[in-house]
C-alpha positions as a Python dict, from the first residue, in 0.01 Angstrom:
ca = {
    (1, 'M'): (0, 0, 0),
    (2, 'Q'): (-183, -154, -265),
    (3, 'V'): (22, -331, -543),
    (4, 'S'): (-175, -399, -868),
    (5, 'E'): (-75, -665, -1106),
    (6, 'E'): (-125, -580, -1478),
    (7, 'V'): (-30, -691, -1834),
    (8, 'A'): (74, -452, -2131),
    (9, 'S'): (160, -557, -2496),
    (10, 'V'): (497, -403, -2560),
    (11, 'N'): (782, -468, -2809),
    (12, 'G'): (579, -783, -2933),
    (13, 'L'): (542, -918, -2560),
    (14, 'R'): (278, -961, -2323),
    (15, 'M'): (477, -815, -2028),
    (16, 'H'): (338, -873, -1669),
    (17, 'Y'): (421, -598, -1424),
    (18, 'R'): (341, -476, -1073),
    (19, 'R'): (255, -111, -991),
    (20, 'A'): (212, 70, -679),
    (21, 'G'): (211, 423, -565),
    (22, 'E'): (205, 783, -738),
    (23, 'G'): (467, 1021, -849),
    (24, 'P'): (785, 1020, -1048),
    (25, 'G'): (851, 679, -1219),
    (26, 'L'): (1082, 427, -1056),
    (27, 'V'): (1152, 90, -1248),
    (28, 'L'): (1291, -211, -1049),
    (29, 'L'): (1435, -496, -1250),
    (30, 'H'): (1491, -830, -1117),
    (31, 'G'): (1771, -1094, -1189),
    (32, 'W'): (1804, -1468, -1226),
    (33, 'P'): (1681, -1695, -1086),
    (34, 'Q'): (1399, -1482, -973),
    (35, 'T'): (1087, -1249, -1092),
    (36, 'G'): (972, -913, -978),
    (37, 'H'): (855, -1078, -667),
    (38, 'C'): (1201, -1032, -533),
    (39, 'W'): (1122, -645, -461),
    (40, 'R'): (818, -724, -247),
    (41, 'R'): (1016, -592, 70),
    (42, 'V'): (1098, -259, -72),
    (43, 'V'): (803, -164, -315),
    (44, 'P'): (568, -31, -36),
    (45, 'E'): (827, 215, 119),
    (46, 'L'): (949, 328, -229),
    (47, 'A'): (583, 368, -341),
    (48, 'R'): (545, 647, -77),
    (49, 'T'): (728, 880, -306),
    (50, 'H'): (715, 730, -655),
    (51, 'T'): (523, 526, -909),
    (52, 'V'): (697, 203, -876),
    (53, 'I'): (673, -8, -1174),
    (54, 'V'): (815, -397, -1139),
    (55, 'P'): (811, -582, -1458),
    (56, 'D'): (888, -946, -1521),
    (57, 'L'): (1148, -942, -1780),
    (58, 'R'): (1135, -1115, -2116),
    (59, 'G'): (1122, -1467, -2050),
    (60, 'Y'): (1064, -1448, -1683),
    (61, 'G'): (776, -1494, -1449),
    (62, 'R'): (447, -1411, -1611),
    (63, 'T'): (590, -1235, -1900),
    (64, 'D'): (598, -1408, -2242),
    (65, 'K'): (895, -1651, -2322),
    (66, 'P'): (979, -1598, -2700),
    (67, 'R'): (1264, -1783, -2866),
    (68, 'G'): (1476, -1475, -2912),
    (69, 'G'): (1541, -1125, -2802),
    (70, 'Y'): (1759, -1194, -2487),
    (71, 'D'): (2035, -963, -2567),
    (72, 'K'): (2027, -684, -2337),
    (73, 'R'): (1952, -416, -2605),
    (74, 'T'): (1624, -589, -2684),
    (75, 'M'): (1538, -658, -2321),
    (76, 'A'): (1602, -282, -2237),
    (77, 'A'): (1388, -194, -2527),
    (78, 'D'): (1103, -390, -2370),
    (79, 'V'): (1104, -196, -2051),
    (80, 'A'): (1172, 121, -2230),
    (81, 'A'): (853, 56, -2416),
    (82, 'L'): (661, -34, -2100),
    (83, 'V'): (736, 312, -1919),
    (84, 'E'): (656, 502, -2263),
    (85, 'A'): (318, 308, -2269),
    (86, 'L'): (260, 417, -1907),
    (87, 'G'): (314, 778, -1991),
    (88, 'F'): (665, 840, -1842),
    (89, 'A'): (909, 1010, -2048),
    (90, 'S'): (1184, 935, -1796),
    (91, 'V'): (1231, 724, -1496),
    (92, 'Q'): (1477, 624, -1228),
    (93, 'V'): (1596, 261, -1259),
    (94, 'V'): (1716, 27, -995),
    (95, 'G'): (1855, -332, -1145),
    (96, 'H'): (1962, -634, -962),
    (97, 'D'): (2179, -919, -1107),
    (98, 'R'): (2042, -985, -1465),
    (99, 'G'): (1808, -683, -1447),
    (100, 'A'): (2109, -467, -1366),
    (101, 'R'): (2267, -557, -1679),
    (102, 'V'): (1947, -469, -1860),
    (103, 'A'): (1932, -145, -1681),
    (104, 'H'): (2298, -57, -1771),
    (105, 'R'): (2232, -119, -2137),
    (106, 'W'): (1909, 93, -2101),
    (107, 'G'): (2115, 384, -1970),
    (108, 'L'): (2353, 350, -2256),
    (109, 'D'): (2116, 334, -2557),
    (110, 'R'): (1842, 560, -2412),
    (111, 'P'): (2018, 812, -2155),
    (112, 'E'): (1728, 1071, -2189),
    (113, 'Q'): (1499, 804, -2039),
    (114, 'V'): (1710, 696, -1734),
    (115, 'G'): (1754, 988, -1476),
    (116, 'R'): (1932, 775, -1210),
    (117, 'L'): (2055, 427, -1217),
    (118, 'A'): (2135, 196, -928),
    (119, 'V'): (2290, -149, -993),
    (120, 'L'): (2297, -413, -720),
    (121, 'D'): (2560, -669, -690),
    (122, 'I'): (2713, -682, -1053),
    (123, 'V'): (3001, -539, -1239),
    (124, 'P'): (2951, -449, -1613),
    (125, 'T'): (2923, -766, -1817),
    (126, 'R'): (3223, -686, -2013),
    (127, 'E'): (3435, -668, -1705),
    (128, 'M'): (3320, -1018, -1607),
    (129, 'W'): (3456, -1175, -1929),
    (130, 'R'): (3768, -977, -1889),
    (131, 'R'): (3828, -1072, -1534),
    (132, 'L'): (3705, -1447, -1539),
    (133, 'D'): (4033, -1592, -1403),
    (134, 'A'): (4105, -1901, -1182),
    (135, 'D'): (4010, -1695, -884),
    (136, 'L'): (3677, -1583, -1005),
    (137, 'A'): (3575, -1886, -1209),
    (138, 'P'): (3481, -2123, -942),
    (139, 'G'): (3210, -1861, -822),
    (140, 'Y'): (3087, -1787, -1151),
    (141, 'W'): (3092, -2127, -1314),
    (142, 'H'): (2729, -2102, -1396),
    (143, 'W'): (2783, -1817, -1657),
    (144, 'L'): (2981, -2103, -1871),
    (145, 'F'): (2732, -2367, -1800),
    (146, 'H'): (2436, -2165, -1892),
    (147, 'L'): (2605, -2064, -2229),
    (148, 'Q'): (2592, -2422, -2334),
    (149, 'P'): (2318, -2524, -2596),
    (150, 'D'): (2044, -2764, -2450),
    (151, 'L'): (2240, -2930, -2163),
    (152, 'P'): (2119, -2691, -1884),
    (153, 'E'): (1766, -2748, -1953),
    (154, 'R'): (1818, -3128, -1954),
    (155, 'L'): (1996, -3139, -1626),
    (156, 'A'): (1835, -2865, -1426),
    (157, 'G'): (1500, -2962, -1573),
    (158, 'A'): (1532, -3294, -1382),
    (159, 'D'): (1512, -3116, -1051),
    (160, 'I'): (1433, -2747, -1088),
    (161, 'A'): (1393, -2698, -695),
    (162, 'G'): (1725, -2870, -640),
    (163, 'Y'): (1906, -2664, -902),
    (164, 'L'): (1763, -2313, -796),
    (165, 'G'): (1794, -2401, -442),
    (166, 'H'): (2162, -2444, -476),
    (167, 'F'): (2175, -2076, -584),
    (168, 'F'): (1954, -1962, -303),
    (169, 'E'): (2137, -2159, -45),
    (170, 'Q'): (2489, -2064, -164),
    (171, 'W'): (2450, -1687, -256),
    (172, 'T'): (2273, -1592, 70),
    (173, 'Y'): (2408, -1477, 409),
    (174, 'N'): (2077, -1395, 566),
    (175, 'R'): (1902, -1705, 466),
    (176, 'H'): (1587, -1620, 642),
    (177, 'G'): (1541, -1335, 384),
    (178, 'L'): (1457, -1593, 120),
    (179, 'E'): (1148, -1754, 331),
    (180, 'P'): (1014, -2077, 193),
    (181, 'A'): (717, -1921, 25),
    (182, 'A'): (943, -1682, -186),
    (183, 'V'): (1147, -1975, -300),
    (184, 'D'): (849, -2184, -370),
    (185, 'E'): (720, -1887, -592),
    (186, 'Y'): (1051, -1879, -808),
    (187, 'V'): (1042, -2264, -860),
    (188, 'R'): (710, -2239, -981),
    (189, 'A'): (791, -1953, -1230),
    (190, 'F'): (1077, -2157, -1366),
    (191, 'S'): (880, -2474, -1380),
    (192, 'V'): (628, -2341, -1647),
    (193, 'P'): (695, -2426, -2009),
    (194, 'G'): (984, -2231, -2180),
    (195, 'A'): (1092, -2055, -1847),
    (196, 'L'): (1412, -2252, -1790),
    (197, 'R'): (1512, -2224, -2146),
    (198, 'A'): (1431, -1848, -2153),
    (199, 'G'): (1645, -1776, -1821),
    (200, 'F'): (1934, -1983, -1989),
    (201, 'D'): (1889, -1765, -2307),
    (202, 'D'): (1939, -1465, -2105),
    (203, 'Y'): (2293, -1595, -2030),
    (204, 'R'): (2348, -1727, -2361),
    (205, 'A'): (2294, -1378, -2521),
    (206, 'S'): (2602, -1242, -2309),
    (207, 'F'): (2851, -1396, -2540),
    (208, 'P'): (2912, -1313, -2800),
    (209, 'L'): (2624, -1063, -2871),
    (210, 'D'): (2604, -858, -2567),
    (211, 'A'): (2995, -869, -2548),
    (212, 'E'): (3000, -723, -2906),
    (213, 'H'): (2765, -442, -2803),
    (214, 'D'): (2973, -377, -2490),
    (215, 'D'): (3308, -379, -2683),
    (216, 'A'): (3155, -121, -2929),
    (217, 'D'): (3080, 102, -2663),
    (218, 'A'): (3402, 73, -2500),
    (219, 'A'): (3574, 146, -2827),
    (220, 'S'): (3375, 465, -2892),
    (221, 'G'): (3421, 582, -2553),
    (222, 'R'): (3036, 561, -2482),
    (223, 'R'): (2958, 584, -2104),
    (224, 'L'): (2672, 613, -1847),
    (225, 'R'): (2621, 981, -1816),
    (226, 'M'): (2342, 968, -1511),
    (227, 'P'): (2433, 938, -1158),
    (228, 'V'): (2515, 572, -1074),
    (229, 'L'): (2475, 407, -740),
    (230, 'A'): (2643, 50, -696),
    (231, 'L'): (2558, -163, -393),
    (232, 'W'): (2689, -513, -326),
    (233, 'G'): (2680, -772, -56),
    (234, 'S'): (2968, -800, 161),
    (235, 'T'): (2989, -1176, 134),
    (236, 'G'): (2881, -1191, -233),
    (237, 'L'): (3076, -1273, -535),
    (238, 'P'): (3133, -903, -644),
    (239, 'A'): (3272, -825, -312),
    (240, 'R'): (3605, -984, -434),
    (241, 'L'): (3639, -698, -694),
    (242, 'P'): (3725, -347, -678),
    (243, 'M'): (3356, -241, -739),
    (244, 'L'): (3380, 133, -747),
    (245, 'D'): (3691, 156, -946),
    (246, 'I'): (3549, -64, -1197),
    (247, 'W'): (3218, 107, -1234),
    (248, 'R'): (3403, 446, -1261),
    (249, 'D'): (3553, 322, -1575),
    (250, 'Y'): (3210, 286, -1730),
    (251, 'A'): (3038, 587, -1567),
    (252, 'D'): (3112, 955, -1504),
    (253, 'D'): (2938, 987, -1177),
    (254, 'V'): (2951, 669, -941),
    (255, 'R'): (2891, 640, -574),
    (256, 'G'): (2845, 323, -367),
    (257, 'T'): (2924, 86, -96),
    (258, 'W'): (2883, -273, 32),
    (259, 'I'): (2610, -376, 270),
    (260, 'A'): (2739, -564, 563),
    (261, 'E'): (2619, -939, 650),
    (262, 'C'): (2467, -965, 319),
    (263, 'G'): (2510, -1193, 9),
    (264, 'H'): (2362, -1170, -351),
    (265, 'F'): (1981, -1105, -278),
    (266, 'L'): (2011, -760, -113),
    (267, 'A'): (1655, -656, -144),
    (268, 'E'): (1553, -972, 45),
    (269, 'E'): (1824, -1022, 274),
    (270, 'R'): (1869, -656, 394),
    (271, 'P'): (1583, -457, 280),
    (272, 'E'): (1611, -166, 516),
    (273, 'E'): (1980, -114, 413),
    (274, 'V'): (1879, -110, 63),
    (275, 'L'): (1593, 132, 122),
    (276, 'R'): (1826, 357, 332),
    (277, 'H'): (2074, 385, 37),
    (278, 'L'): (1803, 425, -233),
    (279, 'R'): (1616, 695, -56),
    (280, 'G'): (1944, 889, -27),
    (281, 'F'): (2029, 852, -396),
    (282, 'L'): (1679, 885, -552),
    (283, 'T'): (1612, 1198, -375),
    (284, 'S'): (1956, 1369, -378),
}
């Protein structure tokens, strides 16, 4: 399956994206500290039935790294503009990690564009802030560190490979899934000017701006109306939480399960299992 790499001018950005296949639109959104490269093991199979669109989000990979716009509302508007430019009125969306937070906001702000939504290895951002107690904080310490101005860039910038390598080591169960070449690609991506700052700005937008948007939705009763699939790794941080119960507080139609012997990086650690669940969900 041929995968093309292209650039589109959308929402004031030069957005890099990968594209493969034909048929209904399917958008795959990566998380931190990765790029669209993380979907490489699932794209060929998904492209048999869909036009698969894999952007590098604002600030990531080969997409522009502006000084602002890292709230999820703006990042969702970026990918919404991309699919509109490519001629799709609606798409199905799969998001992992930070990309799933963008996907969640996209589904809330533009429900007519998102037919089905799969969220991988997260609970809603609002729930993370509400549940960040002494039990969860050791696993999610980086959220608070990344919120700090300037300091993460200074410390992580001294050894980008070492800093990112910590997460690739600690957050995986099937460590062979993140082969050295993939890790090298992510380290390269975060070594270009502005990349570390942009990734941390993604986290910095979580509080207070994203939190204000999320609280406003909760207060007004705004929920996800499209079908939602939640998947998470059995050894990952979200596995400590009642995942489906949490998501049912935010969406009308939720299904999902854990993936055995899997950490945080689902599409790289257990691609066949991810594909099995996505096939059933996207075609049901």
